[in-house]
mmCIF file of C-alpha atoms in Angstrom:
data_model
loop_
_atom_site.group_PDB
_atom_site.id
_atom_site.type_symbol
_atom_site.label_atom_id
_atom_site.label_comp_id
_atom_site.label_asym_id
_atom_site.label_seq_id
_atom_site.Cartn_x
_atom_site.Cartn_y
_atom_site.Cartn_z
ATOM 1 C CA MET W 21 -0.065 0.124 0.291
ATOM 2 C CA GLY W 22 1.189 3.632 -0.444
ATOM 3 C CA LYS W 23 2.032 5.781 -3.538
ATOM 4 C CA THR W 24 4.519 5.202 -6.267
ATOM 5 C CA GLY W 25 5.749 6.618 -10.052
ATOM 6 C CA LEU W 26 6.325 5.283 -12.889
ATOM 7 C CA ARG W 27 8.232 6.670 -15.786
ATOM 8 C CA MET W 28 8.043 4.510 -18.779
ATOM 9 C CA ARG W 29 8.098 4.957 -22.773
ATOM 10 C CA LEU W 30 5.737 3.395 -25.243
ATOM 11 C CA VAL W 31 7.276 1.553 -28.015
ATOM 12 C CA ARG W 32 5.032 0.204 -31.287
ATOM 13 C CA ALA W 33 5.746 -3.135 -32.787
ATOM 14 C CA GLU W 34 3.442 -4.181 -35.432
ATOM 15 C CA ASN W 35 4.512 -7.751 -35.078
ATOM 16 C CA TRP W 36 5.507 -8.190 -31.695
ATOM 17 C CA ASP W 37 7.699 -11.220 -32.180
ATOM 18 C CA ASP W 38 9.811 -9.027 -34.707
ATOM 19 C CA VAL W 39 10.946 -6.624 -31.262
ATOM 20 C CA ASP W 40 14.001 -6.882 -31.066
ATOM 21 C CA GLU W 41 16.083 -5.142 -27.500
ATOM 22 C CA SER W 42 15.907 -1.757 -29.359
ATOM 23 C CA TRP W 43 11.549 -1.657 -27.415
ATOM 24 C CA LYS W 44 12.856 -1.588 -24.690
ATOM 25 C CA VAL W 45 13.171 1.115 -21.967
ATOM 26 C CA PRO W 46 16.338 2.681 -21.191
ATOM 27 C CA GLU W 47 17.736 3.070 -18.727
ATOM 28 C CA LYS W 48 17.559 7.246 -18.189
ATOM 29 C CA LEU W 49 14.335 8.931 -19.308
ATOM 30 C CA ASP W 50 14.121 12.734 -19.759
ATOM 31 C CA ASP W 51 12.033 14.385 -16.273
ATOM 32 C CA ASN W 52 9.199 15.043 -18.681
ATOM 33 C CA GLN W 53 5.493 14.432 -17.026
ATOM 34 C CA LYS W 54 4.096 12.765 -19.555
ATOM 35 C CA ASN W 55 6.494 9.485 -19.538
ATOM 36 C CA LEU W 56 5.593 9.698 -15.934
ATOM 37 C CA LEU W 57 2.829 7.007 -14.850
ATOM 38 C CA ASP W 58 1.482 7.777 -11.337
ATOM 39 C CA VAL W 59 0.365 4.260 -9.102
ATOM 40 C CA TRP W 60 -1.270 3.998 -5.894
ATOM 41 C CA VAL W 61 -1.964 0.788 -4.609
ATOM 42 C CA LYS W 62 -5.065 0.553 -1.696
ATOM 43 C CA ARG W 63 -6.369 -1.538 0.684
ATOM 44 C CA SER W 64 -8.805 -5.131 -0.562
ATOM 45 C CA LEU W 65 -12.703 -4.544 -0.082
ATOM 46 C CA ASP W 66 -12.850 -7.031 2.222
ATOM 47 C CA SER W 67 -9.442 -5.926 3.954
ATOM 48 C CA GLU W 68 -11.903 -2.636 5.040
ATOM 49 C CA ARG W 69 -15.047 -4.914 5.175
ATOM 50 C CA TRP W 70 -13.662 -6.363 8.072
ATOM 51 C CA THR W 71 -12.521 -3.117 9.197
ATOM 52 C CA HIS W 72 -16.063 -2.066 9.377
ATOM 53 C CA ILE W 73 -17.659 -4.880 11.314
ATOM 54 C CA PHE W 74 -14.661 -4.720 13.888
ATOM 55 C CA VAL W 75 -15.462 -1.119 14.170
ATOM 56 C CA ALA W 76 -19.750 -2.034 14.710
ATOM 57 C CA SER W 77 -18.313 -4.106 17.649
ATOM 58 C CA VAL W 78 -16.387 -1.795 19.357
ATOM 59 C CA VAL W 79 -18.901 0.387 19.512
ATOM 60 C CA ILE W 80 -21.958 -1.823 20.899
ATOM 61 C CA LEU W 81 -19.424 -3.314 23.263
ATOM 62 C CA ILE W 82 -17.732 0.070 24.916
ATOM 63 C CA THR W 83 -22.009 1.469 25.419
ATOM 64 C CA VAL W 84 -22.526 -1.838 26.932
ATOM 65 C CA ALA W 85 -19.135 -1.337 29.553
ATOM 66 C CA ASN W 86 -20.288 2.843 29.370
ATOM 67 C CA ILE W 87 -23.549 1.591 30.980
ATOM 68 C CA LEU W 88 -21.339 -0.897 33.327
ATOM 69 C CA MET W 89 -19.515 1.960 34.194
ATOM 70 C CA GLY W 90 -22.261 4.423 34.446
ATOM 71 C CA CYS W 91 -23.470 2.503 38.130
ATOM 72 C CA GLU W 92 -19.835 2.875 39.565
ATOM 73 C CA LEU W 93 -20.114 6.261 39.170
ATOM 74 C CA ASP W 94 -21.084 8.996 42.044
ATOM 75 C CA MET W 95 -22.487 11.841 40.398
ATOM 76 C CA ASN W 96 -21.920 13.596 44.572
ATOM 77 C CA VAL W 97 -18.218 13.091 43.770
ATOM 78 C CA VAL W 98 -18.521 14.240 39.938
ATOM 79 C CA TYR W 99 -20.460 17.168 41.034
ATOM 80 C CA SER W 100 -17.454 18.342 44.014
ATOM 81 C CA THR W 101 -14.595 17.525 40.908
ATOM 82 C CA VAL W 102 -15.962 19.706 38.989
ATOM 83 C CA LYS W 103 -17.418 22.688 41.405
ATOM 84 C CA ARG W 104 -13.147 22.641 42.473
ATOM 85 C CA PRO W 105 -11.539 21.798 38.982
ATOM 86 C CA ILE W 106 -8.267 21.707 40.058
ATOM 87 C CA ALA W 107 -7.813 17.623 38.950
ATOM 88 C CA PRO W 108 -9.218 18.313 35.710
ATOM 89 C CA ALA W 109 -7.586 21.600 35.130
ATOM 90 C CA ILE W 110 -3.872 19.333 35.495
ATOM 91 C CA GLY W 111 -5.574 16.964 32.750
ATOM 92 C CA PHE W 112 -7.203 19.720 30.465
ATOM 93 C CA ALA W 113 -2.972 20.907 30.502
ATOM 94 C CA THR W 114 -1.444 17.054 30.507
ATOM 95 C CA GLN W 115 -3.899 16.579 27.072
ATOM 96 C CA PHE W 116 -3.825 19.707 25.747
ATOM 97 C CA VAL W 117 -0.634 21.597 25.951
ATOM 98 C CA VAL W 118 1.726 18.685 26.302
ATOM 99 C CA MET W 119 0.729 16.361 24.602
ATOM 100 C CA PRO W 120 0.840 18.169 21.047
ATOM 101 C CA LEU W 121 3.871 19.993 22.087
ATOM 102 C CA LEU W 122 5.151 16.441 23.400
ATOM 103 C CA ALA W 123 4.181 14.786 19.414
ATOM 104 C CA TYR W 124 5.567 18.342 17.704
ATOM 105 C CA GLY W 125 8.878 17.218 18.792
ATOM 106 C CA ILE W 126 8.605 14.024 18.459
ATOM 107 C CA ALA W 127 7.219 13.392 14.795
ATOM 108 C CA LYS W 128 10.000 16.368 13.922
ATOM 109 C CA THR W 129 13.086 14.377 15.671
ATOM 110 C CA VAL W 130 11.744 11.240 14.289
ATOM 111 C CA LEU W 131 10.135 10.915 11.026
ATOM 112 C CA VAL W 132 10.259 14.277 9.288
ATOM 113 C CA SER W 133 13.843 14.026 9.932
ATOM 114 C CA ARG W 134 13.465 10.250 7.474
ATOM 115 C CA GLY W 135 10.620 12.525 5.119
ATOM 116 C CA LEU W 136 7.978 10.611 6.522
ATOM 117 C CA PHE W 137 5.553 13.680 6.289
ATOM 118 C CA SER W 138 2.323 11.772 6.439
ATOM 119 C CA LEU W 139 3.544 9.195 9.322
ATOM 120 C CA ALA W 140 4.372 12.736 11.407
ATOM 121 C CA LEU W 141 1.184 14.260 10.368
ATOM 122 C CA GLY W 142 -0.819 11.091 11.570
ATOM 123 C CA LEU W 143 1.587 11.110 14.979
ATOM 124 C CA PHE W 144 0.816 15.160 15.526
ATOM 125 C CA ILE W 145 -3.081 14.731 14.997
ATOM 126 C CA THR W 146 -3.217 12.010 17.501
ATOM 127 C CA GLY W 147 -1.382 14.006 19.371
ATOM 128 C CA CYS W 148 -4.120 16.289 19.540
ATOM 129 C CA SER W 149 -6.443 14.555 20.043
ATOM 130 C CA PRO W 150 -8.897 14.529 23.459
ATOM 131 C CA GLY W 151 -8.527 11.698 26.013
ATOM 132 C CA GLY W 152 -10.059 8.013 25.112
ATOM 133 C CA GLY W 153 -12.816 5.889 26.395
ATOM 134 C CA ALA W 154 -10.333 3.615 27.260
ATOM 135 C CA SER W 155 -8.604 5.819 30.237
ATOM 136 C CA ASN W 156 -11.928 5.624 31.815
ATOM 137 C CA PHE W 157 -11.637 1.343 31.680
ATOM 138 C CA TRP W 158 -8.644 1.013 32.920
ATOM 139 C CA THR W 159 -8.352 3.760 35.556
ATOM 140 C CA LEU W 160 -10.949 1.524 37.107
ATOM 141 C CA LEU W 161 -9.161 -1.636 36.507
ATOM 142 C CA LEU W 162 -6.026 0.483 38.416
ATOM 143 C CA ASP W 163 -8.214 1.306 41.379
ATOM 144 C CA GLY W 164 -7.703 4.888 40.054
ATOM 145 C CA ASN W 165 -10.175 8.409 40.696
ATOM 146 C CA VAL W 166 -12.896 6.965 37.708
ATOM 147 C CA ASN W 167 -15.172 10.051 38.595
ATOM 148 C CA LEU W 168 -12.373 12.281 38.100
ATOM 149 C CA SER W 169 -11.523 10.232 34.335
ATOM 150 C CA VAL W 170 -14.883 9.853 33.353
ATOM 151 C CA THR W 171 -15.392 14.350 33.644
ATOM 152 C CA MET W 172 -12.258 14.549 32.414
ATOM 153 C CA THR W 173 -12.807 12.572 29.148
ATOM 154 C CA PHE W 174 -15.914 14.340 28.322
ATOM 155 C CA ILE W 175 -14.102 17.714 29.368
ATOM 156 C CA SER W 176 -11.272 16.797 26.660
ATOM 157 C CA THR W 177 -13.671 15.500 24.441
ATOM 158 C CA LEU W 178 -16.226 18.461 24.037
ATOM 159 C CA ALA W 179 -12.998 21.141 24.333
ATOM 160 C CA SER W 180 -11.346 19.264 21.385
ATOM 161 C CA LEU W 181 -13.711 20.696 19.164
ATOM 162 C CA VAL W 182 -11.201 23.823 19.598
ATOM 163 C CA MET W 183 -8.417 22.229 20.831
ATOM 164 C CA MET W 184 -7.562 20.645 17.733
ATOM 165 C CA PRO W 185 -8.154 22.976 14.931
ATOM 166 C CA LEU W 186 -6.168 25.457 17.113
ATOM 167 C CA TRP W 187 -2.963 23.486 17.093
ATOM 168 C CA ILE W 188 -3.622 22.289 13.841
ATOM 169 C CA SER W 189 -3.929 25.443 12.602
ATOM 170 C CA LEU W 190 -0.180 26.205 14.309
ATOM 171 C CA LEU W 191 1.865 23.783 13.649
ATOM 172 C CA GLY W 192 0.168 20.879 11.331
ATOM 173 C CA LYS W 193 1.152 22.974 8.597
ATOM 174 C CA ASP W 194 5.109 21.936 9.190
ATOM 175 C CA PHE W 195 3.853 18.090 8.038
ATOM 176 C CA LEU W 196 2.278 19.291 4.259
ATOM 177 C CA GLN W 197 5.019 19.311 2.649
ATOM 178 C CA GLY W 198 4.975 17.176 -0.959
ATOM 179 C CA PHE W 199 0.967 17.908 -0.427
ATOM 180 C CA SER W 200 -1.269 21.053 -2.643
ATOM 181 C CA THR W 201 -0.602 24.258 -1.746
ATOM 182 C CA ASP W 202 -4.338 24.531 -0.753
ATOM 183 C CA PHE W 203 -4.599 21.270 1.104
ATOM 184 C CA LYS W 204 -6.742 22.055 3.951
ATOM 185 C CA ILE W 205 -6.699 19.466 6.999
ATOM 186 C CA GLN W 206 -10.422 18.483 8.060
ATOM 187 C CA ILE W 207 -11.970 18.432 11.463
ATOM 188 C CA PRO W 208 -14.861 15.821 11.462
ATOM 189 C CA TYR W 209 -17.095 18.129 13.869
ATOM 190 C CA ALA W 210 -19.968 15.982 13.669
ATOM 191 C CA LYS W 211 -18.298 13.094 14.562
ATOM 192 C CA ILE W 212 -17.287 14.443 17.313
ATOM 193 C CA THR W 213 -19.497 15.574 18.292
ATOM 194 C CA ARG W 214 -21.229 12.035 18.042
ATOM 195 C CA SER W 215 -19.216 10.566 19.627
ATOM 196 C CA LEU W 216 -19.503 12.747 22.834
ATOM 197 C CA VAL W 217 -22.337 11.751 23.004
ATOM 198 C CA ALA W 218 -22.060 7.692 22.019
ATOM 199 C CA LEU W 219 -19.889 8.714 26.297
ATOM 200 C CA VAL W 220 -22.049 10.566 27.943
ATOM 201 C CA VAL W 221 -25.780 8.539 26.937
ATOM 202 C CA PRO W 222 -24.564 5.030 28.189
ATOM 203 C CA LEU W 223 -23.058 6.607 31.325
ATOM 204 C CA LEU W 224 -26.283 8.287 31.766
ATOM 205 C CA ILE W 225 -28.154 5.173 31.583
ATOM 206 C CA GLY W 226 -26.373 3.992 33.807
ATOM 207 C CA ILE W 227 -26.097 5.846 36.132
ATOM 208 C CA ALA W 228 -30.227 6.398 36.608
ATOM 209 C CA ILE W 229 -29.872 2.581 36.712
ATOM 210 C CA LYS W 230 -28.057 2.935 39.943
ATOM 211 C CA LYS W 231 -30.242 5.264 41.409
ATOM 212 C CA TRP W 232 -33.613 3.360 40.560
ATOM 213 C CA LYS W 233 -32.984 -0.224 39.933
ATOM 214 C CA PRO W 234 -29.765 -0.936 42.913
ATOM 215 C CA GLU W 235 -30.500 -4.055 42.291
ATOM 216 C CA TRP W 236 -29.158 -4.674 39.203
ATOM 217 C CA ALA W 237 -26.286 -1.694 39.651
ATOM 218 C CA ALA W 238 -24.781 -4.443 42.037
ATOM 219 C CA LYS W 239 -25.562 -6.448 39.608
ATOM 220 C CA ALA W 240 -23.617 -5.016 37.030
ATOM 221 C CA ARG W 241 -20.752 -3.919 39.312
ATOM 222 C CA LYS W 242 -19.948 -7.206 39.833
ATOM 223 C CA VAL W 243 -20.039 -8.041 36.319
ATOM 224 C CA MET W 244 -17.620 -4.525 35.194
ATOM 225 C CA ARG W 245 -14.486 -6.081 35.632
ATOM 226 C CA PRO W 246 -14.512 -9.041 33.971
ATOM 227 C CA PHE W 247 -16.256 -7.829 30.923
ATOM 228 C CA ILE W 248 -13.882 -4.490 31.002
ATOM 229 C CA ILE W 249 -11.314 -6.853 30.203
ATOM 230 C CA PHE W 250 -13.135 -8.811 27.835
ATOM 231 C CA VAL W 251 -13.551 -5.010 25.804
ATOM 232 C CA LEU W 252 -10.086 -4.516 26.246
ATOM 233 C CA ILE W 253 -8.375 -7.987 24.904
ATOM 234 C CA PHE W 254 -10.686 -7.339 22.338
ATOM 235 C CA VAL W 255 -9.405 -4.602 21.190
ATOM 236 C CA VAL W 256 -6.424 -5.500 21.364
ATOM 237 C CA VAL W 257 -6.512 -8.823 19.847
ATOM 238 C CA PHE W 258 -9.608 -8.226 17.126
ATOM 239 C CA GLY W 259 -7.666 -5.242 16.077
ATOM 240 C CA ALA W 260 -4.393 -6.138 15.488
ATOM 241 C CA ILE W 261 -5.847 -8.354 13.071
ATOM 242 C CA THR W 262 -8.092 -5.504 11.551
ATOM 243 C CA ASN W 263 -5.333 -3.621 10.567
ATOM 244 C CA LEU W 264 -2.763 -6.995 10.133
ATOM 245 C CA TYR W 265 -2.225 -4.653 6.270
ATOM 246 C CA MET W 266 -0.996 -1.902 8.455
ATOM 247 C CA PHE W 267 1.897 -3.763 10.169
ATOM 248 C CA LYS W 268 4.182 -5.019 7.089
ATOM 249 C CA MET W 269 4.384 -0.834 6.925
ATOM 250 C CA MET W 270 5.608 -0.247 11.024
ATOM 251 C CA THR W 271 8.683 0.643 9.985
ATOM 252 C CA VAL W 272 11.269 1.423 13.458
ATOM 253 C CA PRO W 273 10.495 4.538 12.591
ATOM 254 C CA ALA W 274 6.989 4.357 12.731
ATOM 255 C CA LEU W 275 7.383 1.946 15.943
ATOM 256 C CA LEU W 276 9.360 4.362 17.330
ATOM 257 C CA GLY W 277 7.273 7.086 17.228
ATOM 258 C CA GLY W 278 4.043 5.252 18.212
ATOM 259 C CA LEU W 279 4.987 3.866 21.281
ATOM 260 C CA LEU W 280 7.270 7.227 22.395
ATOM 261 C CA LEU W 281 4.201 9.232 22.101
ATOM 262 C CA PRO W 282 1.735 7.464 24.930
ATOM 263 C CA TRP W 283 4.680 5.788 27.023
ATOM 264 C CA CYS W 284 6.011 9.386 27.746
ATOM 265 C CA GLY W 285 2.311 10.971 28.023
ATOM 266 C CA PHE W 286 2.000 8.675 31.243
ATOM 267 C CA MET W 287 5.071 9.674 32.454
ATOM 268 C CA PHE W 288 4.153 13.823 31.905
ATOM 269 C CA GLY W 289 1.297 13.369 33.357
ATOM 270 C CA CYS W 290 2.106 10.768 36.455
ATOM 271 C CA PHE W 291 4.982 13.711 36.623
ATOM 272 C CA VAL W 292 3.138 16.755 36.912
ATOM 273 C CA SER W 293 -0.027 15.205 39.281
ATOM 274 C CA ILE W 294 3.154 14.631 42.093
ATOM 275 C CA ILE W 295 4.580 17.734 42.156
ATOM 276 C CA THR W 296 0.615 19.130 42.197
ATOM 277 C CA ARG W 297 0.555 16.891 45.532
ATOM 278 C CA ARG W 298 -2.895 15.042 44.176
ATOM 279 C CA ALA W 299 -4.028 11.842 45.957
ATOM 280 C CA PRO W 300 -2.984 8.641 44.028
ATOM 281 C CA PRO W 301 -5.915 7.382 42.479
ATOM 282 C CA ASP W 302 -5.931 10.977 41.259
ATOM 283 C CA VAL W 303 -1.723 10.697 39.800
ATOM 284 C CA THR W 304 -3.510 7.839 38.040
ATOM 285 C CA ALA W 305 -6.562 8.870 36.387
ATOM 286 C CA ILE W 306 -4.650 11.817 34.580
ATOM 287 C CA ALA W 307 -1.507 9.764 33.930
ATOM 288 C CA ILE W 308 -4.302 7.256 32.024
ATOM 289 C CA GLU W 309 -5.632 10.126 30.670
ATOM 290 C CA THR W 310 -2.871 11.977 29.666
ATOM 291 C CA GLY W 311 -1.155 8.629 27.866
ATOM 292 C CA ILE W 312 -4.697 7.360 26.233
ATOM 293 C CA GLN W 313 -5.552 9.851 23.129
ATOM 294 C CA ASN W 314 -8.557 8.569 21.399
ATOM 295 C CA THR W 315 -7.290 7.125 18.208
ATOM 296 C CA GLY W 316 -10.732 6.605 16.457
ATOM 297 C CA ILE W 317 -11.041 10.480 16.300
ATOM 298 C CA ALA W 318 -7.396 10.847 14.677
ATOM 299 C CA ILE W 319 -8.228 8.102 12.408
ATOM 300 C CA LEU W 320 -11.594 10.008 11.576
ATOM 301 C CA VAL W 321 -9.867 13.151 10.886
ATOM 302 C CA LEU W 322 -7.305 11.497 8.582
ATOM 303 C CA LYS W 323 -9.647 9.713 6.922
ATOM 304 C CA ALA W 324 -11.960 12.985 5.764
ATOM 305 C CA SER W 325 -9.071 15.466 4.900
ATOM 306 C CA PHE W 326 -7.044 12.537 2.427
ATOM 307 C CA THR W 327 -7.887 9.943 0.093
ATOM 308 C CA GLN W 328 -6.368 6.475 -0.142
ATOM 309 C CA PRO W 329 -4.137 5.945 0.611
ATOM 310 C CA ASP W 330 -2.960 8.752 2.114
ATOM 311 C CA ALA W 331 -5.469 8.112 5.187
ATOM 312 C CA ASP W 332 -4.538 5.077 5.649
ATOM 313 C CA ILE W 333 -0.676 5.830 5.584
ATOM 314 C CA GLY W 334 -1.486 8.560 7.745
ATOM 315 C CA ALA W 335 -2.967 5.982 10.089
ATOM 316 C CA VAL W 336 -0.388 3.663 10.591
ATOM 317 C CA ILE W 337 0.276 6.190 13.909
ATOM 318 C CA PRO W 338 -3.077 5.652 15.852
ATOM 319 C CA VAL W 339 -3.388 1.951 15.301
ATOM 320 C CA ILE W 340 0.735 1.607 17.099
ATOM 321 C CA ALA W 341 -0.671 3.635 19.218
ATOM 322 C CA ALA W 342 -4.261 1.848 19.817
ATOM 323 C CA CYS W 343 -2.161 -1.446 20.028
ATOM 324 C CA PHE W 344 0.711 -0.869 22.171
ATOM 325 C CA THR W 345 -0.101 1.376 24.456
ATOM 326 C CA PRO W 346 -1.779 -1.084 26.888
ATOM 327 C CA GLY W 347 1.494 -2.712 27.070
ATOM 328 C CA PRO W 348 2.765 -0.883 30.243
ATOM 329 C CA LEU W 349 -1.272 -0.387 31.800
ATOM 330 C CA LEU W 350 -1.231 -4.145 31.461
ATOM 331 C CA LEU W 351 2.607 -4.300 33.775
ATOM 332 C CA GLY W 352 0.797 -1.567 35.870
ATOM 333 C CA ALA W 353 -1.885 -3.739 36.565
ATOM 334 C CA ALA W 354 -0.414 -7.430 36.739
ATOM 335 C CA VAL W 355 2.024 -5.543 39.702
ATOM 336 C CA HIS W 356 -1.145 -3.391 40.931
ATOM 337 C CA LEU W 357 -3.170 -6.952 41.763
ATOM 338 C CA VAL W 358 0.119 -9.255 42.686
ATOM 339 C CA LEU W 359 0.419 -6.024 45.746
ATOM 340 C CA LYS W 360 -3.204 -5.942 46.404
ATOM 341 C CA ARG W 361 -3.558 -9.994 47.092
ATOM 342 C CA LEU W 362 -0.463 -9.362 48.626
ATOM 343 C CA LYS W 363 -1.733 -6.987 50.886
ATOM 344 C CA LYS W 364 -4.693 -8.588 51.573
ATOM 345 C CA ARG W 365 -2.968 -11.589 52.537
ATOM 346 C CA THR W 366 -0.799 -9.962 55.007
ATOM 347 C CA GLU W 367 -4.388 -7.964 56.457
ATOM 348 C CA SER W 368 -5.481 -11.302 57.137
ATOM 349 C CA LEU W 369 -2.107 -12.991 58.922
ATOM 350 C CA LYS W 370 -2.037 -9.473 61.072
ATOM 351 C CA GLU W 371 -6.021 -10.616 61.572
ATOM 352 C CA VAL W 372 -5.217 -14.054 62.591
ATOM 353 C CA LEU W 373 -1.902 -13.552 65.213
ATOM 354 C CA ALA W 374 -4.588 -10.863 66.833
ATOM 355 C CA ASP W 375 -6.666 -13.147 66.871
ATOM 356 C CA ALA W 376 -4.142 -15.941 68.323
ATOM 357 C CA ASP W 377 -3.069 -13.238 71.041
ATOM 358 C CA GLN W 378 -5.881 -12.740 72.772
ATOM 359 C CA LYS W 379 -6.820 -16.191 73.565
ATOM 360 C CA PRO W 380 -3.779 -16.985 75.853
ATOM 361 C CA ASP W 381 -5.511 -14.323 77.654
ATOM 362 C CA GLU W 382 -9.221 -16.251 77.513
ATOM 363 C CA MET W 383 -7.654 -19.364 78.255
ATOM 364 C CA LEU W 384 -5.501 -17.945 81.531
ATOM 365 C CA SER W 385 -8.748 -16.629 82.963
ATOM 366 C CA SER W 386 -10.822 -19.789 82.375
ATOM 367 C CA MET W 387 -7.780 -21.745 83.583
ATOM 368 C CA SER W 388 -7.802 -20.061 86.884
ATOM 369 C CA LEU W 389 -11.613 -20.157 87.435
ATOM 370 C CA LEU W 390 -11.135 -23.511 86.655
ATOM 371 C CA GLN W 391 -8.125 -23.841 89.296
ATOM 372 C CA GLN W 392 -9.899 -22.095 92.529
ATOM 373 C CA PRO W 393 -11.340 -24.669 95.377
ATOM 374 C CA ASP W 394 -14.950 -25.292 95.031
ATOM 375 C CA VAL W 395 -17.050 -23.495 97.897
ATOM 376 C CA GLU W 396 -19.922 -25.098 98.754
ATOM 377 C CA PRO W 397 -22.939 -22.512 99.252
ATOM 378 C CA GLU W 398 -23.823 -22.053 102.574
ATOM 379 C CA LYS W 399 -27.195 -23.226 103.196
ATOM 380 C CA PRO W 400 -29.576 -20.382 104.055
ATOM 381 C CA VAL W 401 -30.838 -20.236 107.929
ATOM 382 C CA ASP W 402 -33.941 -21.679 108.744
ATOM 383 C CA PRO W 403 -36.299 -18.908 111.106
ATOM 384 C CA ALA W 404 -38.234 -22.021 112.763
ATOM 385 C CA ALA W 405 -34.847 -23.452 114.049
ATOM 386 C CA ILE W 406 -33.825 -20.290 115.584
ATOM 387 C CA ALA W 407 -36.671 -19.581 116.755
ATOM 388 C CA SER W 408 -36.659 -23.283 118.446
ATOM 389 C CA ILE W 409 -33.427 -22.333 119.882
ATOM 390 C CA ALA W 410 -34.933 -18.909 121.456
#
């Protein structure tokens, strides 16, 4: 998949058998546009069909997952977070200041220096995208502040309607070399708005279930974590299978750029949260929200702006980010789960030892009672006997 150009010369031959070696194209041709043939190689229709199936499946699964997550939300905490938006402000700064500048620096250093302008543009647009919905799921699995994560996702998606065009107009032109001068990057405002609705409506359904059907919400919370784990695994595995054609285009610079963006985002989000003295659950939520970009919106921007195969070439970076972002998160989730179980086991062991310390005292008290001599109870004095003596 890609674009190339062929220089060619047509030689007329009335009788093919009589053509000698002179019909061959010489090694060098004049730089004449008439001799240049553009060749564009696009992916097959079957591949596009599987992509549509994958997208539809992900939409359904994420909708169900958001409904389940709505059963977990505490609206009082969300309201308090909005009233004192210190943590959301930190998340906004890391999302729309740190990440675009970080993406610009990585794209310039790793990709533009090698002439990979389409990939560089894909990386930059990914860095300008809002936080992804998967950040809420990972925050839940890592026992972060889910209410803060959902709030930041909503704010960043809403703000992306302004911040994405702003950053693209400021710095995006540096990655448009090789394209026509009148080319403009199109922002799919309608699709971004639909993604915002797709986030909010299922959450509101879950909140309504929690309020009016608490027994349903209790059952939903029991299956929520296993279902979210299934969704994350499905997205990574099925997404990789659907985009197998892109793995052939994943060169070392593309992999390096696609990995550096989210992983550095995690580190910057964590660092900023720590120096601003946020609570550990808030640090987890902000770090994950910063590192996980909504790669779906980045791909929508590329598809709305480019024809094929340029759109798919630019989408290589968002796909890399989507496929390899879970790496450090899976490691963190595994470590967190092990530490959580060790802590639980330690606490149970302390309880057993505390019970064992109390039992000797109880045994001593019971033994002291057993060692006391048997004393017959005094018989009550009979008044009749006293009267007879008198």
